[in-house]
Tab-separated table of C-alpha atoms in Angstrom:
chain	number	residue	atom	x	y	z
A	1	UNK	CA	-55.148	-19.547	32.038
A	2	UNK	CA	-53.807	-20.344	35.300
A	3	UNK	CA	-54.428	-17.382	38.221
A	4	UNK	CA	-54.038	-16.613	41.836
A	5	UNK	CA	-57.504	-16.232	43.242
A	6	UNK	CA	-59.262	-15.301	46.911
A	7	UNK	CA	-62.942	-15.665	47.145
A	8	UNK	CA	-63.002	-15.136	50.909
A	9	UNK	CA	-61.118	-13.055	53.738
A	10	UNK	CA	-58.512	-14.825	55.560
A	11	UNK	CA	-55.066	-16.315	55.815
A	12	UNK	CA	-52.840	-17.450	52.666
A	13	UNK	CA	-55.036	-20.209	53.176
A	14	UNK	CA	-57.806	-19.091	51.287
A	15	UNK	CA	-55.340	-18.422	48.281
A	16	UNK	CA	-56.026	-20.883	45.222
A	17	UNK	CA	-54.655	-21.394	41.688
A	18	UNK	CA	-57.250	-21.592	39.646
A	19	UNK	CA	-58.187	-22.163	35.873
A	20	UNK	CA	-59.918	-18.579	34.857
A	21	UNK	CA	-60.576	-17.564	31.500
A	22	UNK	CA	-58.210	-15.009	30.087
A	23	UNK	CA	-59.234	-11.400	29.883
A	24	UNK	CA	-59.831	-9.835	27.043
A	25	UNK	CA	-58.478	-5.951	26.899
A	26	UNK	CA	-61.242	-2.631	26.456
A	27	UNK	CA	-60.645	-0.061	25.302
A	28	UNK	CA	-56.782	1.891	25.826
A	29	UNK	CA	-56.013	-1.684	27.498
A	30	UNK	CA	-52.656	-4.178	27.363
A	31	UNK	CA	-52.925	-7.932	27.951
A	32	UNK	CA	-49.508	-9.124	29.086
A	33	UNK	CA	-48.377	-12.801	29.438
A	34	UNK	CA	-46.663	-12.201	33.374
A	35	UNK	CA	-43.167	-13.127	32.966
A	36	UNK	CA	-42.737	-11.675	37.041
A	37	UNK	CA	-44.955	-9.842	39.964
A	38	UNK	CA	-43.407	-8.807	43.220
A	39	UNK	CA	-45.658	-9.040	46.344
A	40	UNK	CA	-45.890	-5.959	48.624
A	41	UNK	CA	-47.434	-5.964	52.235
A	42	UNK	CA	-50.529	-4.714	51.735
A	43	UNK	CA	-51.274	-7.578	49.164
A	44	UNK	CA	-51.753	-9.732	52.697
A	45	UNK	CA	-53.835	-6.828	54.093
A	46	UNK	CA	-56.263	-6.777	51.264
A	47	UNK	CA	-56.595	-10.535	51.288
A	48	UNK	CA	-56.929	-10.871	55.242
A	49	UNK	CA	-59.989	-7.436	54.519
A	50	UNK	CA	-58.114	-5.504	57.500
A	51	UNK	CA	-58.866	-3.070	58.775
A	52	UNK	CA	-62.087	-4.519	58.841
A	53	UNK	CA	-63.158	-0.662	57.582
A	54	UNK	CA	-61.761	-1.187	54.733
A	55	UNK	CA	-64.568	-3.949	53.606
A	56	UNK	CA	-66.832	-0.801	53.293
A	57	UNK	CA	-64.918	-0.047	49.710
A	58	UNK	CA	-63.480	-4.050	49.972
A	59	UNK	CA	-66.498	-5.996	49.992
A	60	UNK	CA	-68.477	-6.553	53.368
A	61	UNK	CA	-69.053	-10.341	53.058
A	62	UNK	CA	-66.356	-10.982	51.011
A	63	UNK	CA	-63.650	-8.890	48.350
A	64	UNK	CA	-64.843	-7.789	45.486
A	65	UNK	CA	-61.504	-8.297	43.894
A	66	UNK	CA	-60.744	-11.384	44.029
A	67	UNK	CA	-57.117	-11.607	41.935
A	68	UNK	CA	-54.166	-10.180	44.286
A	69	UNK	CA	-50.753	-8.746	42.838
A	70	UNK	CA	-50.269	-5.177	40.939
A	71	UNK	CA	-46.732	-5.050	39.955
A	72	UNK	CA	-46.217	-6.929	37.291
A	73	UNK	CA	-43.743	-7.341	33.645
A	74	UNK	CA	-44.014	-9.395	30.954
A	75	UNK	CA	-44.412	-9.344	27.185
A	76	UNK	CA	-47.508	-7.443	25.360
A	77	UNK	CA	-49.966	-10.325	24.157
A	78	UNK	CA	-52.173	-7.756	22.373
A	79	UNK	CA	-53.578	-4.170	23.095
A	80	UNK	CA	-57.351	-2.742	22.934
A	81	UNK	CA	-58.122	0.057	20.976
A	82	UNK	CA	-56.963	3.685	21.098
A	83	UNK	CA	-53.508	1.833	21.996
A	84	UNK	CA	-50.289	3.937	20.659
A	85	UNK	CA	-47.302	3.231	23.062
A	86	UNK	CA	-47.002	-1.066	22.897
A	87	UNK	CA	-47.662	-3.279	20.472
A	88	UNK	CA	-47.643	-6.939	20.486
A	89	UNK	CA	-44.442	-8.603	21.053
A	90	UNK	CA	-43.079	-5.783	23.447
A	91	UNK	CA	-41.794	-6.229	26.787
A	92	UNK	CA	-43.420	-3.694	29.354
A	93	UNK	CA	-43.654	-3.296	33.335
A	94	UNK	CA	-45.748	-1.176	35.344
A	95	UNK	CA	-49.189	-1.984	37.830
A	96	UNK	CA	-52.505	-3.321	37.221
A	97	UNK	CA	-55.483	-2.938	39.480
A	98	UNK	CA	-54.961	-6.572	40.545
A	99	UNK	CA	-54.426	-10.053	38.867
A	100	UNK	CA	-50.620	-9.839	38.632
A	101	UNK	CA	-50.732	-13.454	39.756
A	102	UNK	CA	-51.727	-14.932	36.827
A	103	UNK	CA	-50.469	-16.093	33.421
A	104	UNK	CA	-52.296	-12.970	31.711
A	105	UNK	CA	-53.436	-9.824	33.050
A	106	UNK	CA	-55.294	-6.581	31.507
A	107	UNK	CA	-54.199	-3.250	32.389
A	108	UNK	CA	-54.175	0.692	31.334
A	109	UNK	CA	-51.104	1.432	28.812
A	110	UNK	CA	-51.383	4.645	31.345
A	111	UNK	CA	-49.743	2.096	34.051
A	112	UNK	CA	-46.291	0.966	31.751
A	113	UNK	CA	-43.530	1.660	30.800
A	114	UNK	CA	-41.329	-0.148	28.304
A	115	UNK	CA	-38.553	-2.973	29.241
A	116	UNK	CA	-35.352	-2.863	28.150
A	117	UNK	CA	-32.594	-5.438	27.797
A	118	UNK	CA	-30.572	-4.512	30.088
A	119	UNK	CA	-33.722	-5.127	32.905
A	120	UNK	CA	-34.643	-8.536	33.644
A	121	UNK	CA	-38.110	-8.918	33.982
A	122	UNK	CA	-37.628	-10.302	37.665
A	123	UNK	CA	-35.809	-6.941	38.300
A	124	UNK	CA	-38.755	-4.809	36.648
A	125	UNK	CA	-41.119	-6.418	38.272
A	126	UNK	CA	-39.914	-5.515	41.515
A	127	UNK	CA	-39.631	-1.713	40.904
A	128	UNK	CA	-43.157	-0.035	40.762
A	129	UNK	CA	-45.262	0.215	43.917
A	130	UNK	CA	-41.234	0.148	46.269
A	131	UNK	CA	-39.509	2.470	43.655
A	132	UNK	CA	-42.127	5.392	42.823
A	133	UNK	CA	-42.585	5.451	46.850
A	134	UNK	CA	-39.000	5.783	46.920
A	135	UNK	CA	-38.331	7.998	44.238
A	136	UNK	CA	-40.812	10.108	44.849
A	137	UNK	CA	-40.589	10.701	48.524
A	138	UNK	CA	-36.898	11.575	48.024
A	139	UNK	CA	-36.921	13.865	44.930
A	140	UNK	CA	-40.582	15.066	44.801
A	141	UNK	CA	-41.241	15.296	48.668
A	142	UNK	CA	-37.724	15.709	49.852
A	143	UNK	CA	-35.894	18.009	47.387
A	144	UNK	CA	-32.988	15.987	48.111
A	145	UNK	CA	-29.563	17.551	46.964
A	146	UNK	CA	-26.039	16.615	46.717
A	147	UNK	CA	-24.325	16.232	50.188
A	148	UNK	CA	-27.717	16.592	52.338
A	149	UNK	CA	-27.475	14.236	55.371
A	150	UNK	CA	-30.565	11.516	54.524
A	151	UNK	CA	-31.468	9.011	56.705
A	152	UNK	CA	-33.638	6.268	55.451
A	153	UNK	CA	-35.502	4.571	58.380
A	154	UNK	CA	-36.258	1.071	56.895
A	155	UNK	CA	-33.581	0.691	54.783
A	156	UNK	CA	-33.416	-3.042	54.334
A	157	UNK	CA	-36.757	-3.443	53.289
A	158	UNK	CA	-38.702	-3.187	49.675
A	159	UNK	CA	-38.898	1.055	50.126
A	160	UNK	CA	-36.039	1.201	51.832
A	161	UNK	CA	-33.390	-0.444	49.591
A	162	UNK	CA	-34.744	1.682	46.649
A	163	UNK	CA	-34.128	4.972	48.942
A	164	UNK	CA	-30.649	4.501	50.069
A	165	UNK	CA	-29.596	4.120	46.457
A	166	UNK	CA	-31.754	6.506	45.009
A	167	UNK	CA	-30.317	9.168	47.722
A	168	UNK	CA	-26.789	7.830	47.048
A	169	UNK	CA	-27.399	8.271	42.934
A	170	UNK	CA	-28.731	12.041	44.055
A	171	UNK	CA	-25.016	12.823	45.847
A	172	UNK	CA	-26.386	12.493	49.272
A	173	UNK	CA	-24.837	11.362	52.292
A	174	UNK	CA	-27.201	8.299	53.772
A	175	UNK	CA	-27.825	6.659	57.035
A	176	UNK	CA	-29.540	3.289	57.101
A	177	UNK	CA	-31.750	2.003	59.907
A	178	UNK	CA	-31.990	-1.710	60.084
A	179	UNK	CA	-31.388	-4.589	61.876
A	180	UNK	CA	-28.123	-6.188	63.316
A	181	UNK	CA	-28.859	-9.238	60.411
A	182	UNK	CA	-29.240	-6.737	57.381
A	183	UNK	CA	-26.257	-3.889	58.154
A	184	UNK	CA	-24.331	-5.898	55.410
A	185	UNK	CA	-26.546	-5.668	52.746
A	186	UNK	CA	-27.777	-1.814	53.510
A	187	UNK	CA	-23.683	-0.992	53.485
A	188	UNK	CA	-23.552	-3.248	50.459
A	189	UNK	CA	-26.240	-0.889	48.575
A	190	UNK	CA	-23.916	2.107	49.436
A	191	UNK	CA	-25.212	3.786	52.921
A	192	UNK	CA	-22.827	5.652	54.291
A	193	UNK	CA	-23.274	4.465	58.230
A	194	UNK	CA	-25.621	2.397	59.232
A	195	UNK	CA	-27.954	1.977	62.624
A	196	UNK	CA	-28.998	-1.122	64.218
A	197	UNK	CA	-32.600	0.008	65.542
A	198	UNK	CA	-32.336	-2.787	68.418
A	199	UNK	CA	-28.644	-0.727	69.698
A	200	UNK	CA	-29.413	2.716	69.255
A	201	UNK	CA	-32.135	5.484	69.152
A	202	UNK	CA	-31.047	8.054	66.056
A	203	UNK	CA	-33.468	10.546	67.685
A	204	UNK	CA	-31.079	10.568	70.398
A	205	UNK	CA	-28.102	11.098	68.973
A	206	UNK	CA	-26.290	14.462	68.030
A	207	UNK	CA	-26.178	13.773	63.922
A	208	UNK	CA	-28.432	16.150	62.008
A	209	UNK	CA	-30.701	15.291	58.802
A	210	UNK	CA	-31.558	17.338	56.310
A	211	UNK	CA	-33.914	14.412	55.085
A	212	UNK	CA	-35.745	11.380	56.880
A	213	UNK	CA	-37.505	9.049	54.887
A	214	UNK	CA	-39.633	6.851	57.255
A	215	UNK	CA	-40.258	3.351	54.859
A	216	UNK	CA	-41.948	1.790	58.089
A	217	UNK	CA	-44.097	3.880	59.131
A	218	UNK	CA	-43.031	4.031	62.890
A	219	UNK	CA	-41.652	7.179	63.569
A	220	UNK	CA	-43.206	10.331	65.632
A	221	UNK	CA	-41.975	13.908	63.989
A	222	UNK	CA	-41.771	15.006	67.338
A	223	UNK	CA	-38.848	13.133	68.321
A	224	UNK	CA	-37.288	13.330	65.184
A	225	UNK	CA	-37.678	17.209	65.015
A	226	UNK	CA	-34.770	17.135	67.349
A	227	UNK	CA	-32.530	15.732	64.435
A	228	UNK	CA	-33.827	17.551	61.597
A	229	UNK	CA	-31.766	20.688	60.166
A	230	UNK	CA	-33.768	24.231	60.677
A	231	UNK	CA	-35.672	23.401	57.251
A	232	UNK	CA	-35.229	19.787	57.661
A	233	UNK	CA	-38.413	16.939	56.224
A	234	UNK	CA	-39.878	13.756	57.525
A	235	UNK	CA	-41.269	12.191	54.694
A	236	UNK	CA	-43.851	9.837	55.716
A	237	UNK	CA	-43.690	6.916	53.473
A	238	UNK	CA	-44.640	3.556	55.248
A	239	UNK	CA	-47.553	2.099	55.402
A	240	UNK	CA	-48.089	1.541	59.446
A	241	UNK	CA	-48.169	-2.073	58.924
A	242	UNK	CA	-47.599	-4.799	61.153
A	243	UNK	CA	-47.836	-8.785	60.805
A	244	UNK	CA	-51.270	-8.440	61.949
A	245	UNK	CA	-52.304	-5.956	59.016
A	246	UNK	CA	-52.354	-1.562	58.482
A	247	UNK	CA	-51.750	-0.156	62.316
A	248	UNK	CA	-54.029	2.654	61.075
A	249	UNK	CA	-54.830	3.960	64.673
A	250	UNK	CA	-51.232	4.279	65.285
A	251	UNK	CA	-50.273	5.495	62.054
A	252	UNK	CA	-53.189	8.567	62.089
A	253	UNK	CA	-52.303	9.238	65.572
A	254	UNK	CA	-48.662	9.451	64.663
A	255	UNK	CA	-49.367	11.667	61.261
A	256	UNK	CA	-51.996	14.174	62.570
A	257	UNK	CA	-49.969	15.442	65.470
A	258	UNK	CA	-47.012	15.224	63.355
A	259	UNK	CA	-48.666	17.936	60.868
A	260	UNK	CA	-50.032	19.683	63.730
A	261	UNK	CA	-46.725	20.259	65.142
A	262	UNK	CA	-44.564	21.348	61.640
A	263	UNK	CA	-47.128	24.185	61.195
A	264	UNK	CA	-45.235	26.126	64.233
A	265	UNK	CA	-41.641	24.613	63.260
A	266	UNK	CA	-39.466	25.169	60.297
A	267	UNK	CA	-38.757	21.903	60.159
A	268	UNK	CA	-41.847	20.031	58.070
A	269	UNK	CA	-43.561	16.769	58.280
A	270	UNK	CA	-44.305	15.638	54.532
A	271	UNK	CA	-46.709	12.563	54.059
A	272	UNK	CA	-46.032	10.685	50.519
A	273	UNK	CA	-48.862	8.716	48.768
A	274	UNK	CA	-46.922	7.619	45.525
A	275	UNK	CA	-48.579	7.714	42.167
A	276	UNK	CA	-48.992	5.368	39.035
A	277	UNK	CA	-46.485	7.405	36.708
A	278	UNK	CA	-44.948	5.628	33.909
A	279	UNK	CA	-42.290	8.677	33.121
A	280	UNK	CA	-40.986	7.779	36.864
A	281	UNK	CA	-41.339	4.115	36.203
A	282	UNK	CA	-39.071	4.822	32.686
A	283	UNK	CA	-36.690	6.972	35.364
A	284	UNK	CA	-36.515	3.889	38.082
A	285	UNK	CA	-35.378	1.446	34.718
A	286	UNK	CA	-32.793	4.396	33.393
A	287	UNK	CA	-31.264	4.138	36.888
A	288	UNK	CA	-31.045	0.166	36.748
A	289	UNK	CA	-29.423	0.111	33.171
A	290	UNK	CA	-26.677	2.866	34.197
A	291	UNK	CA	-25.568	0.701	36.864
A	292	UNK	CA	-27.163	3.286	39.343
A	293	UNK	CA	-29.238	1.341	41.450
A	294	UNK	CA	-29.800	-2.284	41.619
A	295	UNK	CA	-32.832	-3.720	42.896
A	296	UNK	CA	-32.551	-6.338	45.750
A	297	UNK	CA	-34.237	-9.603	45.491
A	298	UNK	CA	-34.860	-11.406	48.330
A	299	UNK	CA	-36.676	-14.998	46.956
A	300	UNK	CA	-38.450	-15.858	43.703
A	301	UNK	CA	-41.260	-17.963	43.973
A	302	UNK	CA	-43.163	-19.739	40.963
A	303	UNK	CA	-46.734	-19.055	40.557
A	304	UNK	CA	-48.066	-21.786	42.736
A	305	UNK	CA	-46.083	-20.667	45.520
A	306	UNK	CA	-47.819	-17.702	46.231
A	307	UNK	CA	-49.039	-18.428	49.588
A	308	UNK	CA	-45.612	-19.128	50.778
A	309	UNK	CA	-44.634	-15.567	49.263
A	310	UNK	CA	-47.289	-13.597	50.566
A	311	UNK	CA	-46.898	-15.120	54.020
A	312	UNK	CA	-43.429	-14.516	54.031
A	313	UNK	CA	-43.655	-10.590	53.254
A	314	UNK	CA	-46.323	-10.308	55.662
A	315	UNK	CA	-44.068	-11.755	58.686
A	316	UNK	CA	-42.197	-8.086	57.772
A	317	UNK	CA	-38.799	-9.007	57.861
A	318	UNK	CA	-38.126	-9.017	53.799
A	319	UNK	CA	-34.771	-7.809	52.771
A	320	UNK	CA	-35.770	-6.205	49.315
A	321	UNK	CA	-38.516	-7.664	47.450
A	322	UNK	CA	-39.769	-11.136	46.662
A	323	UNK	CA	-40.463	-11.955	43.202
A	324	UNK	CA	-42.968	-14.805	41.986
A	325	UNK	CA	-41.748	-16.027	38.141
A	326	UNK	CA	-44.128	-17.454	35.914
A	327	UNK	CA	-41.480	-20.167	34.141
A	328	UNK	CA	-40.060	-21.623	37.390
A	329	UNK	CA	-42.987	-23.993	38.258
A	330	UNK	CA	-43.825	-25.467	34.628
């Protein structure tokens, strides 16, 4: 089969298709022929080894895993044993532990959830890592409730364009924060207002939140404490990362004074690390069917476009997610 491989640190440059052989699945394992993977930031970060920390767990000399991508959908080739949720022939989306760039790739049934028709596998591919941060920083971390003020800092992005319709589909009254160029599209997906971040500081201005979700990463609690309700939440669900990989100083700096701070305020800083959970991932592709939330594609790219994908989400100005098809290039 034909896969997606890095053997060394660096720029897209050191991406290559390759011919790999095709994995064969253990034990409570799925092989699925890709039909789709989205790319998400941190698939840049993990291929550049930054924070050069990281290559303690990475790989010091070079990655250990060498096969980017984890959200992936496609069609069950054939299952390893102790199997009982797919069978061959069904379609399925979810995350692997890498490899998503590829024409077949191995993962836990654990990780899936089942396709249905009215999901195109473009569409399902695009909703694990962006939509379980999204869902669950809003409903699990959040409590949000019908007509709480939400504002969703990043709202054009991959996160962010999951949250404002996720809020919306909770009865909530959102805010987007974006730029000049993408105030169509975030009032296309239903925000309420919307805040060009290059005009105006929200932390400045006299609206209340009951809710902030931060999908950048950017934010300090103790400005936006001024704009939170009494028992209003920051939920702290971007990554810290810029063009030149995870602002981890910044980001630690920013999050440990943050919780510092909420322990003597009744207003709470809430930091999100979203987990693999296929009951959310069957929630995100309810939501899609009923017409609830659509996901936003930026570009689709076929498999031996990569580079050009991965270089474009790590310039940071996506608008929803980009999408790399396995039928578009042969």
């Amino acid at each position: 089969m034909l896969a997606i491989i890095h053997r060394a640190y660096g720029s897209a440059d050191v991406l290559a298709l390759e011919e790999v052989e095709r994995p064969v699945p253990g034990d409570g394992e799925v092989l699925i022929r890709v039909r789709a993977a989205s790319v998400n930031p941190l698939d840049a970060h993990f291929m550049r080894g930054k924070p050069y920390v990281a290559r303690i767990a990475m790989g010091l000399t070079g990655p250990r895993r060498i096969r980017p991508g984890v959200d992936v959908a496609g069609e069950v080739e054939s299952v390893g044993a102790g199997v009982t949720r797919f069978k061959p022939g069904d379609n399925v989306f979810g995350t692997c532990r890498g490899g998503a760039f590829a024409d077949f790739v191995c993962t836990p049934e654990s990780r899936l959830a089942a396709k249905g028709p009215g999901l195109s596998f473009a569409q399902a591919a695009s909703l694990p890592v962006a939509g379980l941060t999204a869902l669950q920083g809003l409903r699990d971390k959040g409590a949000v409730q019908p007509g709480q003020k939400v504002l969703i800092n990043g709202a054009a992005g991959g996160i962010g364009t999951f949250a404002v319709q996720i809020a919306k589909a909770h009865g909530a009254d959102v805010t987007g924060v974006c730029s000049a160029g993408n105030m169509d599209l975030v009032r296309a997906i239903g925000a309420d207002r919307i805040i060009d971040y290059a005009d105006a500081d929200f932390t400045e201005g006299g609206q209340l939140y009951d809710l902030i979700l931060d999908a950048v990463g950017n934010l300090w609690f103790s400005a936006c404490r001024r704009v939170l309700t009494r028992n209003g939440i920051l939920v702290a669900a971007g990554g810290g990362v810029g063009p030149d990989g995870p602002r981890l100083g910044r980001l630690a700096a920013r999050l440990l004074a943050g919780l510092l701070q909420s322990r003597f305020t009744t207003r709470k800083l809430v930091v999100l690390m979203a987990k693999m959970d296929a009951t959310d991932l069957a929630a995100l592709a309810a939501l899609v069917e009923a017409g609830k939330i659509a996901p936003v594609l930026d570009v689709r790219h076929g498999l031996g476009e990569v580079r050009e994908a991965i270089r474009y989400v790590a310039g940071g100005h996506t608008r929803g997610k980009v999408v790399v098809t396995m039928d578009t290039d042969r």
